[in-house]
XYZ file of C-alpha atoms in Angstrom:
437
model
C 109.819 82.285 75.374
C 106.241 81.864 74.451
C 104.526 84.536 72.425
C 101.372 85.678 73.478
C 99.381 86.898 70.960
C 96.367 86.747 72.104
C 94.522 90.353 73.237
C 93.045 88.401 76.547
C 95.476 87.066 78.902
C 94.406 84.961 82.147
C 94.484 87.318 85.467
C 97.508 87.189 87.190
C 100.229 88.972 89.619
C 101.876 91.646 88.296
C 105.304 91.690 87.771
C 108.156 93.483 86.619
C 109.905 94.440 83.513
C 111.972 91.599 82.166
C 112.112 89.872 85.279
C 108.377 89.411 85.257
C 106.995 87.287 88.604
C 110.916 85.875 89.669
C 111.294 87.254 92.653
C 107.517 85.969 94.154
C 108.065 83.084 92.124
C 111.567 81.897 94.204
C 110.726 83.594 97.728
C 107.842 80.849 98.274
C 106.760 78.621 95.107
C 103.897 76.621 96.964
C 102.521 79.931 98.661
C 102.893 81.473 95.269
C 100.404 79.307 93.351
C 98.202 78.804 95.972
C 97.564 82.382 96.444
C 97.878 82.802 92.680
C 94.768 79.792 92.628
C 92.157 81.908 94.953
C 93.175 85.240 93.626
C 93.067 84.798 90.036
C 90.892 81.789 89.750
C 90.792 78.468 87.323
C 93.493 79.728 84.865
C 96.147 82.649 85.805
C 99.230 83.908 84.271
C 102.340 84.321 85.495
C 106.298 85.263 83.999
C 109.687 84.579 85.247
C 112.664 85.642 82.445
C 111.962 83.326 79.069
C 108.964 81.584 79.718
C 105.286 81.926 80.619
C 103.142 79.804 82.780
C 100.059 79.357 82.355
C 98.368 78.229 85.508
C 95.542 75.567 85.673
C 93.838 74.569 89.048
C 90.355 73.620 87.736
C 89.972 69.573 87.604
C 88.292 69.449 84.691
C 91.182 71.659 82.912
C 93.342 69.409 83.849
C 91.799 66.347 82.937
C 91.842 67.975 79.314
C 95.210 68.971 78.996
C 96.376 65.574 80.428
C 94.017 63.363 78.592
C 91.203 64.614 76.078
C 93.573 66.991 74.258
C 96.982 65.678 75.414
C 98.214 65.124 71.986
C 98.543 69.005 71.633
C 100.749 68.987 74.543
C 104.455 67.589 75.125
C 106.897 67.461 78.049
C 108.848 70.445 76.661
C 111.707 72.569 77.108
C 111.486 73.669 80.685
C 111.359 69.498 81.501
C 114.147 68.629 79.324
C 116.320 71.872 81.448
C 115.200 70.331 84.472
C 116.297 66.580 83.763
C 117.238 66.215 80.279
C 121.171 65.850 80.765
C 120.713 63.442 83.452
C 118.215 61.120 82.138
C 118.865 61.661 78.434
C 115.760 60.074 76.294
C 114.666 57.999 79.455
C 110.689 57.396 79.507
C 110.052 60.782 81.514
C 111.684 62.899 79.132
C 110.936 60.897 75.507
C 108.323 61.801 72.930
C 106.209 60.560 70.595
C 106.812 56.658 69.263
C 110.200 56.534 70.795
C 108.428 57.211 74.412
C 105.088 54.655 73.070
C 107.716 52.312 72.721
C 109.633 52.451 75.138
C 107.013 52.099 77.441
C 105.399 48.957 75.868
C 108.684 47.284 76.258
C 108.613 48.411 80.072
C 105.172 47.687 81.364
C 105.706 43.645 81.217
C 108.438 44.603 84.622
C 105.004 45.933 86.168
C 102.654 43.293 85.516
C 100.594 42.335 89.078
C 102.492 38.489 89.135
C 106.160 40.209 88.467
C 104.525 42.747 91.528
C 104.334 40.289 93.821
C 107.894 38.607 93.060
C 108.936 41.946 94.414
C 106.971 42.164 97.009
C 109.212 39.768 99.179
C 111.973 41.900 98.577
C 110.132 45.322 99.713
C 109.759 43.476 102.887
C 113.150 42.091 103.304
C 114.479 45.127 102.553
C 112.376 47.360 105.455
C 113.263 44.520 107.815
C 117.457 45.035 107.340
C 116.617 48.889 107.642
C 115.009 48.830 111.104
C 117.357 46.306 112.206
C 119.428 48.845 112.586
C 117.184 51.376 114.231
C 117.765 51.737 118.307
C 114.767 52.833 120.570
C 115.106 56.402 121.185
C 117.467 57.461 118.977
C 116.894 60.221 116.489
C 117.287 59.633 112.863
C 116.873 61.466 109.565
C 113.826 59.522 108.243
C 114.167 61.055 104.989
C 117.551 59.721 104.474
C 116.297 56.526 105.512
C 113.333 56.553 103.195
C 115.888 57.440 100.327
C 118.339 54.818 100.624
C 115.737 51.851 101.227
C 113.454 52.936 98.143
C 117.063 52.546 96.454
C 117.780 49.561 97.437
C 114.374 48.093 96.764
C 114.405 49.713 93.562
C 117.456 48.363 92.147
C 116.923 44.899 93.608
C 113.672 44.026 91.953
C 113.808 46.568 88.692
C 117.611 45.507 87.843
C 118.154 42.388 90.014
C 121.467 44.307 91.430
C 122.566 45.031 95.185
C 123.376 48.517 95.758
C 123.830 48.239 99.231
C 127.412 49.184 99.377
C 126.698 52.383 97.557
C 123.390 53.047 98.809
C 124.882 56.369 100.139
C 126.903 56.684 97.311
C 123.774 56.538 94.738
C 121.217 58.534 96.710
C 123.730 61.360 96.984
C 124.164 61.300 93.535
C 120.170 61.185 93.109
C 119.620 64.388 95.549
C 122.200 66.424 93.815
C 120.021 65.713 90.259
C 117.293 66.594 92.232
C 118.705 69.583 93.642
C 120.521 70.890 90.122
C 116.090 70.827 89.240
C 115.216 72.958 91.829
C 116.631 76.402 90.249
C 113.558 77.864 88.179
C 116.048 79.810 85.929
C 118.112 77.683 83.742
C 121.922 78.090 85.059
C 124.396 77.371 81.937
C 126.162 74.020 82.978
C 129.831 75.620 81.545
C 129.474 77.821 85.097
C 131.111 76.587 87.781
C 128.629 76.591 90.637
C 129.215 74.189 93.280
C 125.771 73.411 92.829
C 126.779 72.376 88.617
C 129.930 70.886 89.746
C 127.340 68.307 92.242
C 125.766 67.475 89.491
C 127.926 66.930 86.935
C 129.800 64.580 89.415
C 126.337 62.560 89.978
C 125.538 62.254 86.646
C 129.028 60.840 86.616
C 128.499 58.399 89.634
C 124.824 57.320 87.609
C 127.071 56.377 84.542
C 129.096 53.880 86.611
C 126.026 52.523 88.129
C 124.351 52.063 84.806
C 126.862 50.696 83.403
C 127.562 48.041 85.571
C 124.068 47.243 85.699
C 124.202 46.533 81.843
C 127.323 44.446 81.877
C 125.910 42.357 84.802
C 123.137 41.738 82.479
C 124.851 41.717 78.625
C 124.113 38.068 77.357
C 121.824 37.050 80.496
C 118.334 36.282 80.982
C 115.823 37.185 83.090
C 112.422 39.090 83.338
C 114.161 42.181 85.006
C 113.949 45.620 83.326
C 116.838 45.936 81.859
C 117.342 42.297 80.205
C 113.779 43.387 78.810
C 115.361 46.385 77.712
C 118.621 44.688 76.343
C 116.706 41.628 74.357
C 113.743 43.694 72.781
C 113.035 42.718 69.091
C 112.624 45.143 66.223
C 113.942 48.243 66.599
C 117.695 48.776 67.977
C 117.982 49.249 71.543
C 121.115 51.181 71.999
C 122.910 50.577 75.479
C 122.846 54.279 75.964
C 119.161 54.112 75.521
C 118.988 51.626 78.229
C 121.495 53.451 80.550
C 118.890 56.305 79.932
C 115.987 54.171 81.218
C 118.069 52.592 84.497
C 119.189 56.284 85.393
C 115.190 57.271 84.804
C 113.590 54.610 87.153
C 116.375 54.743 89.795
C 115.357 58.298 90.342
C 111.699 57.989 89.604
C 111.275 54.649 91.140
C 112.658 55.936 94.493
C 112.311 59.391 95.015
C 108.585 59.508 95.272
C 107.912 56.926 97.080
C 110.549 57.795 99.513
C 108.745 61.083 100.342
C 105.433 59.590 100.309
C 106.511 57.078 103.377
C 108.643 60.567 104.713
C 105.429 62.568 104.867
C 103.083 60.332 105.699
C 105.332 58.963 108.818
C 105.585 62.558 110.055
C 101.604 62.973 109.710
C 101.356 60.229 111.774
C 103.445 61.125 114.146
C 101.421 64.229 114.738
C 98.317 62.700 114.624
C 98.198 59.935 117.447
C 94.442 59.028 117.107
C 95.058 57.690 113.233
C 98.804 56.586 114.162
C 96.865 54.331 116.709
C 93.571 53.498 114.383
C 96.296 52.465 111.786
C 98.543 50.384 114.444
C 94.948 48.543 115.315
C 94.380 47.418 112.121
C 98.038 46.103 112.038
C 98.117 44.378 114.972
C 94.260 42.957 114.194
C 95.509 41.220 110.415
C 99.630 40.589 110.945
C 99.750 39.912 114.345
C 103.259 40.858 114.310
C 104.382 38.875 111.330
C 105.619 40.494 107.770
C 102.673 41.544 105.796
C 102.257 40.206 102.089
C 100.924 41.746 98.922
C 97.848 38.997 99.914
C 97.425 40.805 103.171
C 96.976 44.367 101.221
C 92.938 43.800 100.527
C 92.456 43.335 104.476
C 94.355 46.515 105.590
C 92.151 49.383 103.767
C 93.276 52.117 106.626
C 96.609 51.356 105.421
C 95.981 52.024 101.880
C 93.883 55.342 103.093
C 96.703 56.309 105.290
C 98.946 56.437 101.866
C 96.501 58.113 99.902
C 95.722 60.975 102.552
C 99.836 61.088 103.336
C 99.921 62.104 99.145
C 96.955 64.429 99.334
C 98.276 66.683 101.684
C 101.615 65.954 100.640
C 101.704 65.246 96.537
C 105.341 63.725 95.973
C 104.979 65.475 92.370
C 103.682 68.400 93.576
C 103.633 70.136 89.915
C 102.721 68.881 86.381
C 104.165 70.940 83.423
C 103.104 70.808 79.723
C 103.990 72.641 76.569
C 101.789 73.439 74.190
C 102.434 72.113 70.892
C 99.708 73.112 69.565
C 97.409 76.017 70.246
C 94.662 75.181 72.389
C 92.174 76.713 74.694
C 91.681 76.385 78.268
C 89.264 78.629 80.248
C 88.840 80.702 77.614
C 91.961 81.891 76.941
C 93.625 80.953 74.359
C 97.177 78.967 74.842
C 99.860 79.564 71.972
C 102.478 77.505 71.227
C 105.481 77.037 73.527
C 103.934 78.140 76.164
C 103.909 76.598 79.802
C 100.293 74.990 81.484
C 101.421 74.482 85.352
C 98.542 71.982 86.988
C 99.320 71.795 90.968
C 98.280 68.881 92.875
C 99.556 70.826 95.586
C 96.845 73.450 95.260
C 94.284 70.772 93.689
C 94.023 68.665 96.707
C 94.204 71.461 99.379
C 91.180 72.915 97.477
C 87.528 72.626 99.884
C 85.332 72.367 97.727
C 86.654 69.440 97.249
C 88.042 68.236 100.264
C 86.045 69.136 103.686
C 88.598 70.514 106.586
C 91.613 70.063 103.958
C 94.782 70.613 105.850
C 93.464 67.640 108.202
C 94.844 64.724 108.278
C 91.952 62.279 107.874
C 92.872 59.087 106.219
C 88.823 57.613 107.178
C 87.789 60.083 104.390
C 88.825 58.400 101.607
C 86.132 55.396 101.668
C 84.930 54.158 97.818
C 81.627 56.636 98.063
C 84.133 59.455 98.481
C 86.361 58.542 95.675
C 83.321 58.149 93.539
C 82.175 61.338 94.479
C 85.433 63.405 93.808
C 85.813 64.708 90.090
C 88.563 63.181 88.184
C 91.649 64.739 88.518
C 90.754 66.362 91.693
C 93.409 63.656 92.939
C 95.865 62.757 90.974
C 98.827 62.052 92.738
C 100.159 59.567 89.300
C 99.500 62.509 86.940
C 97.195 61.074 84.638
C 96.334 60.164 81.103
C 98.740 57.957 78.656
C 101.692 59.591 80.717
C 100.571 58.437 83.363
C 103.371 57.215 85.983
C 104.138 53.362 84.788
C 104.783 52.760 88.197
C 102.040 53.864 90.141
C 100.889 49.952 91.310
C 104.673 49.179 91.928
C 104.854 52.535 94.429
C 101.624 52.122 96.043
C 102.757 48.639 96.785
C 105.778 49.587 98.174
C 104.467 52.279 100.368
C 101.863 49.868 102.105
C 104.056 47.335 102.340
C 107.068 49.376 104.089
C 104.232 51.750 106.465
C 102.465 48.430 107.288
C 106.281 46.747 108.602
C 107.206 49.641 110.225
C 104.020 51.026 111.737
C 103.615 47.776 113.509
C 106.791 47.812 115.160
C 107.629 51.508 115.974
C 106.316 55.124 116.672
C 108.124 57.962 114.822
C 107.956 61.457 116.700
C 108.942 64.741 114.777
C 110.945 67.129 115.805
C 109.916 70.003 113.878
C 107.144 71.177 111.690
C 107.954 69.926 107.656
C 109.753 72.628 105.268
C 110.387 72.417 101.712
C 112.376 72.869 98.776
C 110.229 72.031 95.785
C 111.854 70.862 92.632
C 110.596 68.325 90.367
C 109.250 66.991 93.428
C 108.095 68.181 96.918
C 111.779 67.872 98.549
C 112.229 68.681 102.125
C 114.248 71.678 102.950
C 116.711 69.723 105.418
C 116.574 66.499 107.515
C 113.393 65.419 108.533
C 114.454 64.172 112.085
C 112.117 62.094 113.829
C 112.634 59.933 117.436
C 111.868 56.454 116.640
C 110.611 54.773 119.439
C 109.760 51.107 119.311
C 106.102 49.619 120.570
């Protein structure tokens, strides 16, 4: 646990002894810091056993921790409890010049032209999923969502079809996912059911990997992982790059899969954009598949997206720890301790956002972006840890809302609940009637 020297700490809820803010921590972790952001103000302070949190929902306080002074800050310890043991020294989790490496190696996979070789297979891969959709039936969009942002990911990231264990994988995904969601580290040796899941994922992630890099030992290609596997200079171990293919099947699907979860409910409950949106659609495609060339004439799609992950941030929390001392606010941070910056709380916030629980994709038009401070969006994170991704998800998400949108209606059952981990999971199916136009 941090030490907090310092004769100032931030405002904050009280607590209590040893056990500091658990309880209103776990009852309600989204209420929590919101309430914790217009109580206590830009920076508050919060507890639960063996760590501190530092809270940070001031744009400009973010922007510093995440880019003018982000060399005093690392992923840390609480990240590395979270997801370490599943995605081992994987870009999320690396530091320093093994992480700077790593991710020069990487960014050639996202370059726009190798962005629009996968653009094809985004498509194609929407198109097999709503084949099998029937008109009126109910389905778990969520589910759905997960296991085509699987199978797009693997296809163009490892040039591998996962289509046979498309369940298979995501369930093995979730459980990771799920194993993140306890805020007090749970000692793997225990037997939980909810540490025997994971252990059995990270199990079922091996074999994936693994196969992955045999299917690609001694090949070529401008995939990920043959990147990975023929890098010059320094030794790229195949656990390293077993690492890395467990790291961007998780990141490169889970995110986007809630985005397109989220945003289809919003739509759903909003018929006047659904329909402004399904104009726009029918006005450029005209039925046929959209391409990453038809992106630039379908801006309400893009704005759809973006107000889907304002109300909605797939990450919904960025951690840091200080490895440094710094100061933020006025109050000083000490080493080890946690800064917690909340898109969730960020983008709800009105003085930044007029009428913010509305769903109003029409807001986000280039005088409004220019007139937002940075980082009072920031959906990617932001800085040099920024998500190396965010083009590659942002294409997807059009992509699959603009071939499904065109086609069908989604209509939810029930009101969206969550259970945030590492990202804003739902609590449950997310059961929608899909109805087609």
């Amino acid at each position: 646990m941090a030490t907090t020297e310092q004769t100032e700490l931030p405002p904050g809820p009280r607590g209590y002894p040893l056990l500091g803010n658990l309880f209103q921590y776990t009852d309600d972790r989204l209420e929590f810091v919101t309430r914790n952001a217009e109580q206590y103000g830009p920076v508050t302070y919060f507890e639960v056993p063996n760590q501190s949190f530092y809270q940070v929902s001031e744009p400009e306080l973010v922007e510093h921790v995440l880019v003018q002074n982000n060399q005093a800050y690392i992923k840390g310890e609480l990240f590395q409890q979270a997801l370490g043991d599943a995605l081992g020294d994987g870009l999320l989790t690396s530091e320093g010049t093994d992480w700077r490496d790593q991710r020069h190696r990487m960014q050639p996979a996202f370059h726009p032209g190798m962005l629009e070789q996968y653009s094809t297979m985004m498509t194609a891969g929407v198109e097999r999923l709503l084949e099998t959709w029937e008109d009126g039936e109910t389905r778990d969009i969520h589910e759905d969502m997960m296991h085509l942002t699987v199978e797009i990911a693997a296809e163009t990231l490892f040039d591998v079809d996962v289509r046979d264990e498309q369940a298979e994988v995501s369930a093995a995904l979730e459980a990771i996912m799920d194993a993140a969601e306890v805020p007090v580290d749970i000692p793997s040796w225990i037997p939980t059911p909810r540490n025997r899941r994971y252990e059995a994922a990270i199990e079922t992630l091996d074999d994936i990997a693994d196969r992955i890099v045999e299917k690609h030992d001694g090949g070529r290609g401008d995939d990920i992982v043959t990147i990975l596997l023929t890098a010059q200079g320094k030794e790229i171990t195949r656990e390293r790059v077993r690492d890395e293919i467990v790291t961007l099947l998780l990141a490169g699907h889970e995110t986007t899969a809630l985005t397109l979860t989220y945003t289809l409910h919003l739509l759903g409950r909003n018929p006047e954009q659904r329909e402004r949106l399904q104009a726009e659609l029918a006005e450029v495609l005209d039925g046929r598949t959209p391409t990453m060339a038809d992106l630039e004439d379908l801006p309400y799609t893009e704005q759809t997206i973006e107000e889907g992950m304002r109300i909605y941030p797939p990450v919904w929390e960025l951690i840091r720890e200080a490895a440094e001392p710094d100061e933020l606010g006025g109050y000083e941070i000490p080493v080890g301790a946690t800064v917690s910056m909340q898109p969730w709380v960020i983008h709800r916030d009105g003085r930044f956002y007029d009428d913010p629980l509305s769903f109003r994709p029409e807001r986000w038009t280039d005088e409004f972006k220019r007139s937002l401070p940075k980082f009072a969006y920031f959906p990617f994170g932001g800085g040099p840890r920024r998500c190396i991704g965010d083009r590659f998800a942002m294409l997807e998400a059009r992509l699959v809302l603009a071939t499904i949108a065109q086609e069908w209606t989604v209509e939810p059952h029930d009101d969206l609940s969550f259970a945030p981990s590492i990202t804003l999971r739902p609590d449950g199916p997310v059961e929608m009637t899909v109805r087609r136009r």
